[in-house]
PDB file of C-alpha atoms in Angstrom:
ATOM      1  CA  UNK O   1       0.502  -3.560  15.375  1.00 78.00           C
ATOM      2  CA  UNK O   2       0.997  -4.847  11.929  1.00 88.00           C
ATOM      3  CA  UNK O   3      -2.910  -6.878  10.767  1.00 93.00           C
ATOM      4  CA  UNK O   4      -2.493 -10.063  10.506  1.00 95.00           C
ATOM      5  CA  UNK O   5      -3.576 -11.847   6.924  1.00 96.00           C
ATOM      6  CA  UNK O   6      -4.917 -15.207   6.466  1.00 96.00           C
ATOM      7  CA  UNK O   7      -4.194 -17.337   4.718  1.00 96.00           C
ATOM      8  CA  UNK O   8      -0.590 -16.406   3.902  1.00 95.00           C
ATOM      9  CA  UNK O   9      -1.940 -18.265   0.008  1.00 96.00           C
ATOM     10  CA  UNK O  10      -4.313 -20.042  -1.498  1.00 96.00           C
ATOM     11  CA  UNK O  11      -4.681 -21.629  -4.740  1.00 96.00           C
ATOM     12  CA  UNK O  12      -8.428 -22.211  -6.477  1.00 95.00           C
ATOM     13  CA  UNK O  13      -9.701 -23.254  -9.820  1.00 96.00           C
ATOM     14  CA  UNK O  14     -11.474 -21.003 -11.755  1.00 96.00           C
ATOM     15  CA  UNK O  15     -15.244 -20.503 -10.239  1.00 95.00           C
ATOM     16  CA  UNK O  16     -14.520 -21.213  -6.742  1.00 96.00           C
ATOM     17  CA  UNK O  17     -14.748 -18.625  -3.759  1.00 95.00           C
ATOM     18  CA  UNK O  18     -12.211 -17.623  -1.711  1.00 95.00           C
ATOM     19  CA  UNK O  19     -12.061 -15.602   1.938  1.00 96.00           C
ATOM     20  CA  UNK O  20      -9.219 -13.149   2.855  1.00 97.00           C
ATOM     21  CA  UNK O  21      -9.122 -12.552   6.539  1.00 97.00           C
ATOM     22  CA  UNK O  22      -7.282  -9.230   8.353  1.00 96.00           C
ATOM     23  CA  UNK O  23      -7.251  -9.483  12.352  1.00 95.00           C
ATOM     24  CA  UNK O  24      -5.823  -7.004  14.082  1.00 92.00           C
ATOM     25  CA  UNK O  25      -5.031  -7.200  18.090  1.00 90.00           C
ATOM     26  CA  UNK O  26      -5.920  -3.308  18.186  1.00 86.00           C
ATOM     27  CA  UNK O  27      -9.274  -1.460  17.582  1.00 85.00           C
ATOM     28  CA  UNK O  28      -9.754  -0.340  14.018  1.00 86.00           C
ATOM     29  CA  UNK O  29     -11.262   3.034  12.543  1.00 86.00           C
ATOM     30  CA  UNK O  30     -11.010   1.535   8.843  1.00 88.00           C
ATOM     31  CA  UNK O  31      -9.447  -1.347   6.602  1.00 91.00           C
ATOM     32  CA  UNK O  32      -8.437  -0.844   3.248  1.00 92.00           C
ATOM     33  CA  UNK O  33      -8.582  -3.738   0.655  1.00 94.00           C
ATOM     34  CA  UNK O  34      -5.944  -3.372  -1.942  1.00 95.00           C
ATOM     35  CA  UNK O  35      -5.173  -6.289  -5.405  1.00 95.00           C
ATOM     36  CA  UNK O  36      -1.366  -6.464  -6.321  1.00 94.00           C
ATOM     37  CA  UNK O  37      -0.236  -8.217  -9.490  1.00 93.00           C
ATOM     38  CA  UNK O  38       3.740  -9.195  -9.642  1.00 86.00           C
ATOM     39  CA  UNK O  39       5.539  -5.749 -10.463  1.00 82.00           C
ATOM     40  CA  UNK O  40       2.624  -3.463 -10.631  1.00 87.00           C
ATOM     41  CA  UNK O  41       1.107  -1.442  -8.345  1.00 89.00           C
ATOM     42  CA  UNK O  42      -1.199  -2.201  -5.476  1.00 92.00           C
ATOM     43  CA  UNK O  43      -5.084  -1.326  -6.876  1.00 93.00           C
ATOM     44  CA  UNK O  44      -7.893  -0.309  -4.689  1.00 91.00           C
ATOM     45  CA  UNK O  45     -10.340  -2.331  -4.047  1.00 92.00           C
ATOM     46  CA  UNK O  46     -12.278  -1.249  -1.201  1.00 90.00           C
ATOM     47  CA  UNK O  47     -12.371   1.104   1.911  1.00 88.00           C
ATOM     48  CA  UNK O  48     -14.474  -0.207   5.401  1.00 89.00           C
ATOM     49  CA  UNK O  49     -15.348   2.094   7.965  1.00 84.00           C
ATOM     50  CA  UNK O  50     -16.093   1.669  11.510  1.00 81.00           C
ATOM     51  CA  UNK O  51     -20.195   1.489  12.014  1.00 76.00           C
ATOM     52  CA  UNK O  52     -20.190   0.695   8.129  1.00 68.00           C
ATOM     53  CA  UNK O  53     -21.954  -1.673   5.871  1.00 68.00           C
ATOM     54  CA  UNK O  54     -20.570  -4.581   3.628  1.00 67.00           C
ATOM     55  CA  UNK O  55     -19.174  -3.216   0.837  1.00 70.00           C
ATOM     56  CA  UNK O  56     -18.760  -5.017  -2.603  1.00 69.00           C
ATOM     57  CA  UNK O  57     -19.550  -5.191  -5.836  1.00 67.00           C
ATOM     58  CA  UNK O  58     -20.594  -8.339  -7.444  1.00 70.00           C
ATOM     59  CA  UNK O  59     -18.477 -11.198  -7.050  1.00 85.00           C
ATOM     60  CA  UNK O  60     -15.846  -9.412  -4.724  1.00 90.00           C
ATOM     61  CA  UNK O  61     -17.055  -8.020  -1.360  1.00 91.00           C
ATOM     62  CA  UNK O  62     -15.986  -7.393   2.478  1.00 92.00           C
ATOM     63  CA  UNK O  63     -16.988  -7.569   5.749  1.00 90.00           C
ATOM     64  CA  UNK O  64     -16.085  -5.420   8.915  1.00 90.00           C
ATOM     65  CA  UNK O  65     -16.476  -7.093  12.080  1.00 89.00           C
ATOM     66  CA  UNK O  66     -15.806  -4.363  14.930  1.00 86.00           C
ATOM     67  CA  UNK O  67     -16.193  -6.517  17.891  1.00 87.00           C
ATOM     68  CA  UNK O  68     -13.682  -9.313  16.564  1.00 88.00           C
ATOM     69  CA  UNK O  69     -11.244  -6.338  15.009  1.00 90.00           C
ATOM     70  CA  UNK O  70     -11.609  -8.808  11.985  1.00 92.00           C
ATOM     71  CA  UNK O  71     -12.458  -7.777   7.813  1.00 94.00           C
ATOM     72  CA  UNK O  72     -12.762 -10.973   5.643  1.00 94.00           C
ATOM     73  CA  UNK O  73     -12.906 -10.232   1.521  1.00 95.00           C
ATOM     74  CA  UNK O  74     -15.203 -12.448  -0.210  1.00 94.00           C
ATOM     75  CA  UNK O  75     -13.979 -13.818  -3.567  1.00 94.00           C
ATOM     76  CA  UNK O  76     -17.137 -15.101  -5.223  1.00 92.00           C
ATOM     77  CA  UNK O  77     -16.570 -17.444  -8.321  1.00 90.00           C
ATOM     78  CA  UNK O  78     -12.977 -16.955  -8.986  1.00 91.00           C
ATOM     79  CA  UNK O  79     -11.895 -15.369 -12.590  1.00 92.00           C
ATOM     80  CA  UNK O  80      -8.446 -15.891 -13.590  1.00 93.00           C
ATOM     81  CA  UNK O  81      -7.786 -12.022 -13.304  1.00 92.00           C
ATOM     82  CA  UNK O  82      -7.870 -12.119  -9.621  1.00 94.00           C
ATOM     83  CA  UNK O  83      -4.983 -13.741  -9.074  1.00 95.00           C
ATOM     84  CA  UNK O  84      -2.078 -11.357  -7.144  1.00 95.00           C
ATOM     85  CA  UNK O  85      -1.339 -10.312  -3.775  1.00 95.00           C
ATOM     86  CA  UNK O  86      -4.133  -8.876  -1.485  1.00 96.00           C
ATOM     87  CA  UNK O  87      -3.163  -6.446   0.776  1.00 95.00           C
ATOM     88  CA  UNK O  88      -5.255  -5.357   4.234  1.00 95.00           C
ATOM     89  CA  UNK O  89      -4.235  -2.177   5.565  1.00 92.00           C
ATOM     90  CA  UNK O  90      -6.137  -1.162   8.894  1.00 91.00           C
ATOM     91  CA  UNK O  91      -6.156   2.206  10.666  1.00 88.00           C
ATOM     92  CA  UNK O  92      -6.752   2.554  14.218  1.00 81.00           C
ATOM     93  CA  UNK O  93      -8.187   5.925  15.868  1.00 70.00           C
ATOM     94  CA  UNK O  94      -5.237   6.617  17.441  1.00 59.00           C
ATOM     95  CA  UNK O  95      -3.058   7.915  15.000  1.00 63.00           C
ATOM     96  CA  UNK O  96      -4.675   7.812  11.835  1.00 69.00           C
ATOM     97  CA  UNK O  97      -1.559   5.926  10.175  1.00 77.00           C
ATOM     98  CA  UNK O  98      -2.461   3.137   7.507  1.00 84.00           C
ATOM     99  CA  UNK O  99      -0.623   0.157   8.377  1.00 88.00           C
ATOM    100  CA  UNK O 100      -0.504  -2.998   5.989  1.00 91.00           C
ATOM    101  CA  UNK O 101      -0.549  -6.656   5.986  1.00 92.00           C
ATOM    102  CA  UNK O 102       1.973  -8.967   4.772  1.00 92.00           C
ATOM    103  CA  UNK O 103      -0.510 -10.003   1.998  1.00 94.00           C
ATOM    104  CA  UNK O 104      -2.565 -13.137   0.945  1.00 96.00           C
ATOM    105  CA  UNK O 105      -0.865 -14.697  -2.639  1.00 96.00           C
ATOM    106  CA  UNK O 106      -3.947 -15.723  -4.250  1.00 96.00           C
ATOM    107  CA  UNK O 107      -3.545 -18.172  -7.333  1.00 96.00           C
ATOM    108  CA  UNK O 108      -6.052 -18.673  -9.869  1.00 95.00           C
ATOM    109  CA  UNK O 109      -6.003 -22.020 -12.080  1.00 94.00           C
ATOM    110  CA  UNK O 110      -8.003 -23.062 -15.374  1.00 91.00           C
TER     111      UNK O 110
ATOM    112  CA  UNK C   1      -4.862  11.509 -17.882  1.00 67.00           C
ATOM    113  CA  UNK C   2      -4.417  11.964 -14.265  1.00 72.00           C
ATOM    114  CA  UNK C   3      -2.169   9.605 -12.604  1.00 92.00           C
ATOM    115  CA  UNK C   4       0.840   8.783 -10.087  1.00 95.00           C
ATOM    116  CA  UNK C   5       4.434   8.976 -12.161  1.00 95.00           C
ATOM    117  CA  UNK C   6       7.629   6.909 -10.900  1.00 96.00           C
ATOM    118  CA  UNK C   7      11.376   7.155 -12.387  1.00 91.00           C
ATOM    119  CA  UNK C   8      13.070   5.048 -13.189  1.00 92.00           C
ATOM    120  CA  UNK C   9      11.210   1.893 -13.614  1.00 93.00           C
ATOM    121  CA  UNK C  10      14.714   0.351 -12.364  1.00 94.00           C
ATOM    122  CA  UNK C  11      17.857   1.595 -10.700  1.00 94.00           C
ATOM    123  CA  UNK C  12      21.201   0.257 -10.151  1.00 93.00           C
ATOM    124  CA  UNK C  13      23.347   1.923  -7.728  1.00 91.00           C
ATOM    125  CA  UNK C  14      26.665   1.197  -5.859  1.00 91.00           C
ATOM    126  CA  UNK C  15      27.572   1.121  -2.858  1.00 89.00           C
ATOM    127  CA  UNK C  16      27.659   4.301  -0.607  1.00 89.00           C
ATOM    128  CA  UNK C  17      25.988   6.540  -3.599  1.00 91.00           C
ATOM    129  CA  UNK C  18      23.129   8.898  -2.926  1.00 94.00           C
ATOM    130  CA  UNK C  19      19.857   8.368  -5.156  1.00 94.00           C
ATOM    131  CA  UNK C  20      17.019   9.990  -5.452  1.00 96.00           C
ATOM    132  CA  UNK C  21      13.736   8.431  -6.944  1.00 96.00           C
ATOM    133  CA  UNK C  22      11.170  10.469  -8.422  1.00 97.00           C
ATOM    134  CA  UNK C  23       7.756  10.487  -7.800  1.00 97.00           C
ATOM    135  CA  UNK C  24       5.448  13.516  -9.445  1.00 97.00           C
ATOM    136  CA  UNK C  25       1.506  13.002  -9.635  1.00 97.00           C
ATOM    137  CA  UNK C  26      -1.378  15.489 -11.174  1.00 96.00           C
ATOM    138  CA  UNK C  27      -4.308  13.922  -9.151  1.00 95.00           C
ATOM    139  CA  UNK C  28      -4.398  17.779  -6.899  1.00 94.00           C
ATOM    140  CA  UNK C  29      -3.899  15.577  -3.998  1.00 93.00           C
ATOM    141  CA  UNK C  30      -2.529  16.964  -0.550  1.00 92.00           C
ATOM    142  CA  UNK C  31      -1.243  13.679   0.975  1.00 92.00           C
ATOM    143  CA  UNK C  32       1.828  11.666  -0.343  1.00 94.00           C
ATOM    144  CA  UNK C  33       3.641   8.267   0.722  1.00 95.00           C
ATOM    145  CA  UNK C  34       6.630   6.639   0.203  1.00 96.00           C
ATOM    146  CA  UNK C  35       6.528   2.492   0.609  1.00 95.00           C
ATOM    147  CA  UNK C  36       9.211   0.470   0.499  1.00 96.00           C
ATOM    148  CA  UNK C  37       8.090  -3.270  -0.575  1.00 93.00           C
ATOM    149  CA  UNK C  38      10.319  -6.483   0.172  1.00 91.00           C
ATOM    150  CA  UNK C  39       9.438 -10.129  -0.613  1.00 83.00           C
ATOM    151  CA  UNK C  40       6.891 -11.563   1.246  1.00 77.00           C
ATOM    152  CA  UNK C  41       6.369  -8.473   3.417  1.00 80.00           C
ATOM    153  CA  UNK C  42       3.337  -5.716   3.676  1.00 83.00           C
ATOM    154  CA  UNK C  43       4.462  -2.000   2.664  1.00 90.00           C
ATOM    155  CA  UNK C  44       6.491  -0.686   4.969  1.00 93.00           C
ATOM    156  CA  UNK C  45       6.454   3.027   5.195  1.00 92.00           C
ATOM    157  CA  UNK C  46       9.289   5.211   4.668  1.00 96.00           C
ATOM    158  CA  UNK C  47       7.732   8.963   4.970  1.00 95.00           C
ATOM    159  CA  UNK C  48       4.630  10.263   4.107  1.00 93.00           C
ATOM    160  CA  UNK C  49       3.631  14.290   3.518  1.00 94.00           C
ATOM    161  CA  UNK C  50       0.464  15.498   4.195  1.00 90.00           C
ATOM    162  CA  UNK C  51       0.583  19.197   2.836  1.00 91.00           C
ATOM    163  CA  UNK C  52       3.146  20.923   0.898  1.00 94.00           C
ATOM    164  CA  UNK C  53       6.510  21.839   2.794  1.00 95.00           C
ATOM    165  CA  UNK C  54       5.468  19.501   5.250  1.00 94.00           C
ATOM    166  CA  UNK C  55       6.520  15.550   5.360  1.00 95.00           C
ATOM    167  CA  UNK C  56       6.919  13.324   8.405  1.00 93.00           C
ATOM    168  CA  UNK C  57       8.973  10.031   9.341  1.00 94.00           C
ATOM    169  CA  UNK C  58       7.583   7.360   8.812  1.00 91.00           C
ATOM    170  CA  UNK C  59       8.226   3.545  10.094  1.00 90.00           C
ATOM    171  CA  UNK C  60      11.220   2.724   8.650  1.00 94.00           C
ATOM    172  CA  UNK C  61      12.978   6.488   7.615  1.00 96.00           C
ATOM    173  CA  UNK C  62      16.457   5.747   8.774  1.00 96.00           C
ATOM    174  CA  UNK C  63      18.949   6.644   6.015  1.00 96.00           C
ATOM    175  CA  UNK C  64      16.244   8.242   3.947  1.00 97.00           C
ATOM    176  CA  UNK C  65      15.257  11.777   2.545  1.00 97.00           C
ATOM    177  CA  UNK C  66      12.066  13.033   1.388  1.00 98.00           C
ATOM    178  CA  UNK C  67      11.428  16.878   0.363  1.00 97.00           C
ATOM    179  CA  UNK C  68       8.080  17.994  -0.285  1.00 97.00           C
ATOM    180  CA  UNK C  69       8.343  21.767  -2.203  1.00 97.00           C
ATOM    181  CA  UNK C  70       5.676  21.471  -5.236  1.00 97.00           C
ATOM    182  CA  UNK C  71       2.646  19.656  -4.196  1.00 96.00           C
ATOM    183  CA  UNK C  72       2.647  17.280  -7.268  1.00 97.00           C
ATOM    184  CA  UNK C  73       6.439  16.541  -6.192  1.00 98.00           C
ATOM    185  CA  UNK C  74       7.546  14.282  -3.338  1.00 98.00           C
ATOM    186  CA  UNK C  75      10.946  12.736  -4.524  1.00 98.00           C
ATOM    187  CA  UNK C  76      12.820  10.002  -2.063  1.00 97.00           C
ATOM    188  CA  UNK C  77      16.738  10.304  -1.861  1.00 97.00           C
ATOM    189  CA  UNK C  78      17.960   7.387  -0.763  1.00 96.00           C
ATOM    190  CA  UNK C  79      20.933   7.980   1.102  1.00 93.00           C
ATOM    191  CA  UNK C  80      24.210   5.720   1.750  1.00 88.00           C
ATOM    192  CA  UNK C  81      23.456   5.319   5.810  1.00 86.00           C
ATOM    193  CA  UNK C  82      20.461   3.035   4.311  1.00 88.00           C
ATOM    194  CA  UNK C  83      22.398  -0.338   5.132  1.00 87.00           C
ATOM    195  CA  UNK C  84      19.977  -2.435   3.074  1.00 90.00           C
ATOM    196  CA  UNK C  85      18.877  -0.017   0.568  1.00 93.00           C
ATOM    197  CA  UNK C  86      18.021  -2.905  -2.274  1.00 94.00           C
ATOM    198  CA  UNK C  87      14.271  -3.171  -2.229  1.00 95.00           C
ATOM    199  CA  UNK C  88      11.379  -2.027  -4.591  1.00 95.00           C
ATOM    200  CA  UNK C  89       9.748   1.194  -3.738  1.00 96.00           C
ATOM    201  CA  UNK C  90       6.264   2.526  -4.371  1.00 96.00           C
ATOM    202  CA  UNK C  91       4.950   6.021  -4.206  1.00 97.00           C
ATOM    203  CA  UNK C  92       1.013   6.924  -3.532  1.00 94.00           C
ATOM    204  CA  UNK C  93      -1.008   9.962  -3.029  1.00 94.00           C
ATOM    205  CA  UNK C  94      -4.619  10.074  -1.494  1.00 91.00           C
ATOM    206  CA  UNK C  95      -6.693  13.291  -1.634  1.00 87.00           C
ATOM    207  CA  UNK C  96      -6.157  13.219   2.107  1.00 80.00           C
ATOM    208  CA  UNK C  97      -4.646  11.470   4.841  1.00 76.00           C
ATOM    209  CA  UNK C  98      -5.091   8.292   5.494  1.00 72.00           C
ATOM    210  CA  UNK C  99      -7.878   7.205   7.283  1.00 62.00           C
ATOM    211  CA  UNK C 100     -11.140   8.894   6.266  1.00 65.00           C
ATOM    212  CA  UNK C 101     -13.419   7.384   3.974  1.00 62.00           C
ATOM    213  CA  UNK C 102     -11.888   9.178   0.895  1.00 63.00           C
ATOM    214  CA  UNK C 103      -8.669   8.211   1.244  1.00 78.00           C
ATOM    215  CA  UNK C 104      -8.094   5.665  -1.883  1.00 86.00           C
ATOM    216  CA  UNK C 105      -4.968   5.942  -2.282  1.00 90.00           C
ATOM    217  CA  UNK C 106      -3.306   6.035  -5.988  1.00 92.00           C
ATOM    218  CA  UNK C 107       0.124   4.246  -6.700  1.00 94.00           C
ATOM    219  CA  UNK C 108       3.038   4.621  -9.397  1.00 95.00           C
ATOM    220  CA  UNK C 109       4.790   1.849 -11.342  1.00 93.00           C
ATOM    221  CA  UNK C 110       7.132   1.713  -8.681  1.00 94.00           C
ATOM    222  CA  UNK C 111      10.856   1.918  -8.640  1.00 96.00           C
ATOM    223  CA  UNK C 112      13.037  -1.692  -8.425  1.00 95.00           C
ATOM    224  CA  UNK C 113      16.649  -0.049  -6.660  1.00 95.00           C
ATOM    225  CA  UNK C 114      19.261  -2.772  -6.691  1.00 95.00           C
ATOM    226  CA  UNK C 115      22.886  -1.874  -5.209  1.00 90.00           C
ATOM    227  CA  UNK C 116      25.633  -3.433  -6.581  1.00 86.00           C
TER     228      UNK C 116
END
């Protein structure tokens, strides 16, 4: 049941644009897009809901594809500060329980 | 400010010792979570409370303890049946349970428990 992430990591010079994807083999209320920088907390990024629009915010944004069970995070022109761990977690109607991702190591280069 | 509180930052512990991490948060929110976090893996979770004097078992609760008296309170003991206790250990709270569009959910520091 766990979503799977792809890539597993990815490494991009400052400016380019990066996709996260989260499939999961069940069908999904909501994903929840979380940032994790080595020994701090996960941070929120955003929540998608089933029958929901893109969400986003300039340069970092997300998709919710019901049919394919799929949300891809868009990474637009890279900044050094978004380097970390992102983290999918998906919720299915079933049971209401958030369950994550293994996470997508995303490195950030001058 | 309001925020999610974890203690200790790091804990050392030998083998077949109880401990109990702490996890206290003044957000006013009803639902609670304990993660445990291992390299290279997703949160895994441990137990997670959705209203005071109420807590349930998560994924992974075997040879852990959660109480849930106070609702800014939901400490973790971690108890000596845990085989492979050494792990880092987050604690979150979301104004309710996961789920519904309101649900960000908040985390501490986290807790680094190494057994020695």
């Amino acid at each position: 049941q766990q979503p799977v992430q792809s890539p597993q990591a990815v490494i991009l010079r400052e400016g380019e644009d990066a996709v996260i994807n989260c499939s999961s083999s069940k069908a999904l209320y909501s994903v929840h897009w979380y940032r994790q920088k080595h020994g701090e907390a996960p941070v929120f990024l955003m929540i998608l809901l089933k029958g929901g629009e893109q969400k986003g915010h300039e340069k970092i944004s997300a998709s919710f594809n019901e049919k394919k069970q799929q949300s891809s995070l868009y990474l637009t022109a890279s900044q050094l500060s978004y380097s970390g761990t992102y983290f999918c977690g998906t919720v299915m109607d079933s049971n209401y329980q958030l369950i994550w991702g293994a996470g997508t190591k995303l490195i950030i280069k001058p | 400010d309001g925020g999610i509180t974890q203690s200790p930052k790091y804990l050392f512990r030998k083998e077949g010792q109880n401990v109990t991490l702490s996890c206290e948060q003044n957000l006013n929110h009803d639902a609670m979570y304990w993660y445990r976090q291992d390299p290279g893996q997703g949160l895994r979770l441990i137990y997670y409370s959705q209203i005071v004097n109420d807590f349930q078992k998560g994924d992974i609760a075997e040879g852990y303890s959660v109480s849930r008296e106070k609702k800014e309170s939901f400490p973790l003991t971690v108890t000596s049946a845990q085989k492979n206790p050494t792990a880092f250990y987050l604690c979150a709270s979301s104004i309710d349970f996961q789920g519904n569009e309101n649900t960000e959910a908040f985390f501490g520091q986290g807790t680094r428990l190494t057994v020695v």
